[in-house]
Amino acid sequence: LESGIATGRAHMKVLIIDDQRLFADGIRKLLKDHDPSIATEYAGNVFSANESITSIHPPDLILLDINDKATINSFDLIARLNQLNIDIPVMVISTTDSSAAAALAIENNASGFITKSCRRETTLNAILSVLNGSMYVRKPKQKLSPETDINDDCRVTSRQQEVLYLLSQGLLNKQIASELDISSNTVKAHLHDLFRRLHVTNRTAAVQHGYKNGLI
């Protein structure tokens, strides 16, 4: 994992909005273990978060819990931030592991999306990515075998789609291997075959093709 956050930005503050205090405490510990200088604040819902958001020193990132009961009100928070011209990135942490939930979060201008079932390392990487100004979307796992064809035109397997998605997140081969629990050589083999199937010659073109054709 990267040891630092955004260059030149000290004393970062993260606001955690979640009705499950135990989960919020876990996130707090995860951040503190990584970097003790990261301050965290907690709010049980979007309404009680208003004071922190509008304070003299607002948070650098909001981690927003989305569940079936709070979805509408939670996304209203992002809309309100935009209306008030408050530039605070919001990363959604969802109990719902579905592509629809991820798409809804991004459509509502969230800067990131992960599920609560993600590994600690993945959660930390996602938080640091958004703090650094990037977008991070953890795609829900497909219920397909690694060799199942999911696209009739390009005949891209679900495993290759996972590789392509991680490629779109800026991960290197070694990092992709770690995420998928496979070897770096296997990642290289997947990329070689993926480039051939998509008729591209480099990583950037593969990612562009993936977005254009709904593979990411």
C-alpha positions as a printed Julia matrix, in Angstrom:
216×3 Matrix{Float64}:
   0.0     0.0     0.0
   1.08    3.56   -0.55
   2.43    5.15    2.63
   1.4     8.7     1.84
  -1.7    10.57    0.78
  -1.98   13.65   -1.42
   1.29   15.55   -1.6
   1.27   18.78    0.36
  -1.95   18.0     2.23
  -1.52   17.35    5.93
  -4.01   16.6     8.69
  -6.6    15.03    6.44
 -10.08   14.6     7.89
 -12.58   11.92    6.93
 -16.25   12.03    7.87
 -17.89    8.61    8.24
 -21.69    8.58    7.9
 -23.01    5.17    8.89
 -25.77    3.93   11.15
 -23.56    1.02   12.2
 -21.12    2.5    14.71
 -19.12   -0.72   14.89
 -18.36   -0.61   11.16
 -17.44    3.07   11.38
 -15.05    2.29   14.23
 -13.42   -0.34   12.03
 -12.85    2.23    9.29
 -11.48    4.67   11.85
  -8.97    2.09   13.08
  -8.04    1.14    9.51
  -7.16    4.75    8.71
  -5.35    5.36   12.0
  -3.23    2.23   11.56
  -2.25    3.45    8.1
  -1.6     7.08    9.06
  -2.16    8.4    12.61
  -2.44   11.97   11.29
  -5.76   11.22    9.56
  -8.58   12.62   11.7
 -12.01   11.0    11.58
 -15.47   12.17   12.55
 -18.63   10.11   12.88
 -22.28   10.81   12.12
 -25.07    8.3    12.43
 -27.03    9.75    9.5
 -26.89   12.46    6.85
 -28.86   14.91    8.97
 -26.44   14.88   11.9
 -23.51   15.3     9.49
 -24.49   18.86    8.56
 -22.43   20.57   11.27
 -19.23   18.85   10.23
 -19.8    19.47    6.52
 -20.44   23.22    6.95
 -17.75   23.83    9.58
 -14.68   26.04    9.1
 -12.62   22.91    8.58
 -14.85   20.57    6.57
 -13.8    16.98    5.88
 -11.56   16.12    2.94
 -13.66   13.04    2.23
 -17.09   11.71    3.18
 -17.58    7.96    3.49
 -21.29    7.48    3.03
 -23.15    4.32    3.97
 -25.95    3.42    1.59
 -28.62    0.91    2.48
 -32.12    0.22    1.26
 -33.74    2.57    3.8
 -31.3     5.47    3.47
 -30.58    5.52   -0.26
 -32.73    8.52   -1.25
 -31.74   10.72    1.69
 -28.09    9.78    1.29
 -27.93   10.75   -2.37
 -29.74   13.97   -1.48
 -26.62   14.81    0.53
 -24.45   14.68   -2.59
 -26.93   16.88   -4.44
 -26.93   19.36   -1.55
 -23.14   19.54   -1.57
 -23.26   20.42   -5.25
 -25.92   23.06   -4.68
 -23.87   24.66   -1.9
 -20.77   24.48   -4.09
 -18.98   22.48   -1.4
 -16.26   20.45   -3.05
 -16.03   17.38   -0.83
 -15.64   14.0    -2.57
 -18.11   11.35   -1.43
 -17.32    7.66   -1.52
 -20.26    5.31   -1.11
 -19.8     2.21    1.02
 -22.74   -0.04    0.3
 -24.28   -3.08    1.92
 -25.64   -3.92   -1.52
 -23.29   -5.85   -3.8
 -24.81   -5.05   -7.17
 -23.87   -3.3   -10.4
 -27.08   -1.28  -10.17
 -26.05    0.19   -6.8
 -22.62    1.12   -8.16
 -24.14    2.75  -11.24
 -26.64    4.68   -9.11
 -23.83    6.02   -6.92
 -21.8     7.24   -9.89
 -24.88    8.72  -11.57
 -25.39   10.74   -8.38
 -21.84   12.13   -8.61
 -20.18    9.94   -6.01
 -16.4     9.78   -6.38
 -16.18    6.14   -5.39
 -18.1     2.98   -4.63
 -17.15   -0.13   -2.68
 -19.08   -2.72   -0.71
 -18.78   -3.47    2.97
 -17.67   -6.99    2.1
 -14.41   -5.72    0.57
 -11.12   -6.71    2.13
  -9.43   -4.19    4.45
  -6.63   -3.62    1.94
  -9.12   -2.93   -0.85
 -11.11   -0.53    1.34
  -7.97    1.37    2.33
  -6.74    1.57   -1.27
 -10.13    2.92   -2.34
 -10.16    5.6     0.36
  -6.62    6.71   -0.44
  -7.4     6.82   -4.16
 -10.36    9.14   -3.66
  -8.41   11.29   -1.19
  -5.8    11.68   -3.9
  -8.41   12.96   -6.35
  -9.07    9.76   -8.29
 -12.32    7.87   -8.77
 -12.6     4.34   -7.44
 -15.4     1.94   -8.26
 -15.17   -1.59   -6.95
 -17.18   -3.62   -9.4
 -19.43   -6.24   -7.74
 -18.3    -9.8    -8.26
 -19.83  -11.64  -11.18
 -21.45  -14.98  -10.42
 -19.7   -16.64  -13.32
 -16.86  -19.09  -13.59
 -13.47  -17.64  -14.65
 -13.81  -19.11  -18.13
 -17.44  -18.22  -18.84
 -17.92  -16.11  -21.97
 -19.86  -12.94  -21.18
 -19.6   -11.09  -24.46
 -20.55  -12.81  -27.68
 -18.82  -10.25  -29.91
 -15.42  -10.1   -28.2
 -15.74  -13.4   -26.3
 -14.14  -11.88  -23.21
 -14.21  -14.16  -20.17
 -15.32  -12.99  -16.74
 -11.73  -13.31  -15.5
 -10.51  -11.11  -18.33
 -13.25   -8.63  -17.55
 -11.99   -8.48  -13.97
  -8.46   -7.85  -15.24
  -9.77   -5.14  -17.56
 -11.66   -3.46  -14.73
  -8.6    -3.43  -12.45
  -6.58   -2.12  -15.38
  -9.04    0.78  -15.62
  -8.34    1.58  -11.96
  -4.67    2.16  -12.79
  -3.35   -1.0   -11.14
  -0.05   -2.51  -12.24
   0.26   -6.19  -13.17
   1.61   -7.1    -9.73
  -1.31   -5.31   -8.03
  -3.83   -6.98  -10.31
  -2.27  -10.33   -9.48
  -2.64   -9.6    -5.77
  -6.28   -8.52   -6.13
  -7.22  -11.67   -8.06
  -4.89  -14.01   -6.16
  -3.1   -15.13   -9.32
   0.49  -14.82  -10.54
   1.89  -11.85  -12.47
   2.62  -14.19  -15.38
  -1.04  -15.2   -15.46
  -2.02  -11.53  -15.56
   0.34  -11.01  -18.51
  -1.23  -13.98  -20.29
  -4.73  -12.61  -19.69
  -3.69   -9.18  -21.01
  -2.06  -10.68  -24.09
  -5.22  -12.61  -24.92
  -7.43   -9.66  -23.98
  -5.58   -7.34  -26.36
  -5.96   -9.93  -29.12
  -9.68  -10.37  -28.51
 -10.33   -6.61  -28.38
  -8.07   -5.9   -31.35
  -5.98   -3.36  -29.4
  -2.26   -3.04  -28.78
  -1.97   -1.32  -25.4
  -3.55   -0.89  -21.96
  -5.09    2.52  -22.67
  -6.82    1.32  -25.82
  -8.11   -1.75  -23.98
  -9.64    0.39  -21.24
 -11.19    2.78  -23.77
 -12.66   -0.19  -25.65
 -13.96   -1.61  -22.37
 -15.83    1.58  -21.45
 -17.18    1.99  -24.97
 -18.53   -1.55  -25.14
 -19.84   -1.91  -21.6
 -17.15   -4.29  -20.37
 -16.24   -1.94  -17.5
